[in-house]
Amino acid sequence: MTDVTEGSPGPAATTATAATTKPGKRKAKKQLGPAGQRRKQRRRRRRWIGFLALLTPMLWVLATDLLRRHDHLLRLDRWHRLGYLAGLCESFVFWAVLLYVASRARGVFRVAVGGLFVLLFSVALGVEGAFHRQWNTYLTLDGQIHSKSVAHSLYGYLPLARPSLLFEVVLAIAASIGMLVFARRFVRPRRIPRLVAPILVPAVLVLAVKTPVSYRVVMSSPPDLLYFHGVTATVKENLDLTNDSPDLRVERRRPEPVPKLSAKPKRPRNVLLVLQESQRADVSCVAYDPAGDCATPFSNEAVPNRMPLHEMHAHDSTTAISISNIWSGVRPTEPRAVLHSVPLLWEYAAAAGWDTAYWTSQNLIFGNARLYVQDIPASHFAVATHLDTMADLDAGAYDALLTERVIEEFGELEEPFFAVVHYSNVHYPYVYDEKHAPFQPAVFKNAPELNDQFLNYYKNVVYLSDMAVGKLLRHVRETDKGARTVVVYTSDHGESFREHWQMGHTSSLYEEEIRVPTWIDAPAGTLAPEEEASIRAAEHAYVYHLDLAPTFLDLLGVWDDPALVPFRRRMIGHPLTRPERTIEPVPLTNCTGVWECAFRNWGAMQGPLKVQAREWDAEYHCFDLRTDPDEEKNLGEAACGSLPLFARSLYHVMPNVTPPGRPKVNWGK
């Protein structure tokens, strides 16, 4: 028998207690009732909706990026996809922390961080959306680093007054405000996270600007991170007072308005400029060669009746300067403000009522080059990033893609039209295809002992690009519009291969860098007899890129228009369609207000006489191209008469006075 102590419950009592306790607990749970359960479910739902609110900015970044460049993202390899995923995670943390702090019930952090969220999201996603709408790529370090104005770099110099671009900014502002309201409605910061989160705001700001991103070619980072990375680099560049390296690049043009022009061409015609990149005259078939013994056999075959210009000279060996010379006709030595305010050929053509177009495989993100053509009036417009979002920064998109784009849209042009097709692949590091490389042996090595093989490599690059040019020319000539189209072909500059100890271009003004292949092809009936005779008479004359703008304006039929007189005053060139030639001295330089040079060099040319010097030279070198076309014998300044004095009057500096350090030059206002 078991003893039971008085006052203590026995087994039966214990059982009874247990029996009464369990139902009591169940009863306590039931005391929440249906209303309590619903409140609990609402709290749980609010937490999930609150998390979704914090996730929304990153989802917006992902969704808009997929809409804009889903094809680009699908081309990413495994590692770049993982990098993109990591970027999205960083984007989530960044925006979520800001929204979490901005969702506090009250206090200064609520207001300050809420405003910061709206500002950063609106600017980053609005500008990137607008930039992508215009250029089919995002604004990155490459598109901001050359800016001398932080304020301008913040919006990428975009013409935000355009409705389509303004829409992107307004959409981002509306989205950011909506996200903030959404978060404040459903996010309930708890006590400890509420105290800790404000400390994280500076941390995530530093994380956003310091984390490396993939910003070139592959561009496997979300647009918000690309933007913050680029802006940070621009601010750092502008605050670095010790940085005096040459970094002057083109900025957005503010062209003078062109009055209405009356076009009276001597024959009904269209005009097409085919502009090559870095192409030497001596590897090209400038005149028709039945054997096609050159690196340009396809264009040679496509237009056998072209009129060659064997002594066409660029005034420089830098693309940005050349296009300014060709398209404006204005001296490269004009002040920077003038070079950014003079009209270009498209503006003249539009003022005369002509349709216009510009297609290029050049990657205009490089060196702010996009800003030079951003505002031209063109019914058809495409650059490298429109052709391929992974276009190389230097070599651009494939020239074959450019030809396909032009062929696709050529029939849409309204006659009369002025159009420019601007190729790119001959630019270093070159686009090469071993399946189309007849010049052998060829190697991509610039060692001195391999110079001939490297030159062959370059010739194969020219050959490949010319395949695209030849295909375009054949198409043009096979169309009805093409039968009424005058084609002008030239290159922006040449390329050196140690002829005078230098490689590539921009570093000198020797013939290998500035004598360029040029010809004009005009179907029967597109030129008046006197125009054709004048062009043929210039076959061996010393002519210049500054002659091309007047030539185009004459082909457009506006050269004699009185309204053009104020603009002609700045042009020293002469139309090749007329007998008069440019016989006065012309400037040569790679250092101008649109592009500051790494190696300063200057010169001048008058007929066959040329002077040139680089920053380490003590005087100008003088050459007579009639007797010394390879510039092997310096005749001394005296042999070139007044040309050295002319050069000094233009550049206001003497050779051998600037290094080391290359002090900055005031290019004028």
mmCIF file of C-alpha atoms in Angstrom, residues 4 11 17 53 57 73 104 127 220 225 302-303 354 381 391 457 477 498 514 523 539 572 586 619:
data_model
loop_
_atom_site.group_PDB
_atom_site.id
_atom_site.type_symbol
_atom_site.label_atom_id
_atom_site.label_comp_id
_atom_site.label_asym_id
_atom_site.label_seq_id
_atom_site.Cartn_x
_atom_site.Cartn_y
_atom_site.Cartn_z
ATOM 1 C CA VAL A 4 -0.404 9.341 1.271
ATOM 2 C CA PRO A 11 -2.744 9.880 -7.462
ATOM 3 C CA THR A 17 -5.394 18.270 -11.869
ATOM 4 C CA ALA A 53 8.332 46.346 -50.289
ATOM 5 C CA PRO A 57 13.570 48.395 -55.834
ATOM 6 C CA LEU A 73 22.028 39.162 -70.610
ATOM 7 C CA ARG A 104 10.516 54.582 -39.295
ATOM 8 C CA VAL A 127 19.350 58.589 -66.166
ATOM 9 C CA SER A 220 27.407 42.148 -66.394
ATOM 10 C CA LEU A 225 25.653 49.911 -59.679
ATOM 11 C CA ALA A 302 32.404 47.679 -106.776
ATOM 12 C CA VAL A 303 33.117 51.138 -108.205
ATOM 13 C CA TRP A 354 17.450 67.250 -97.505
ATOM 14 C CA PHE A 381 20.859 57.103 -86.781
ATOM 15 C CA ALA A 391 30.791 46.356 -79.155
ATOM 16 C CA TYR A 457 48.124 41.682 -89.995
ATOM 17 C CA ARG A 477 24.807 50.888 -107.080
ATOM 18 C CA ARG A 498 57.723 52.490 -87.318
ATOM 19 C CA ILE A 514 47.872 61.767 -92.594
ATOM 20 C CA PRO A 523 27.060 57.763 -111.799
ATOM 21 C CA GLU A 539 43.727 63.657 -109.116
ATOM 22 C CA ILE A 572 39.547 77.909 -95.815
ATOM 23 C CA VAL A 586 46.906 74.840 -93.862
ATOM 24 C CA GLU A 619 62.727 73.114 -84.481
#
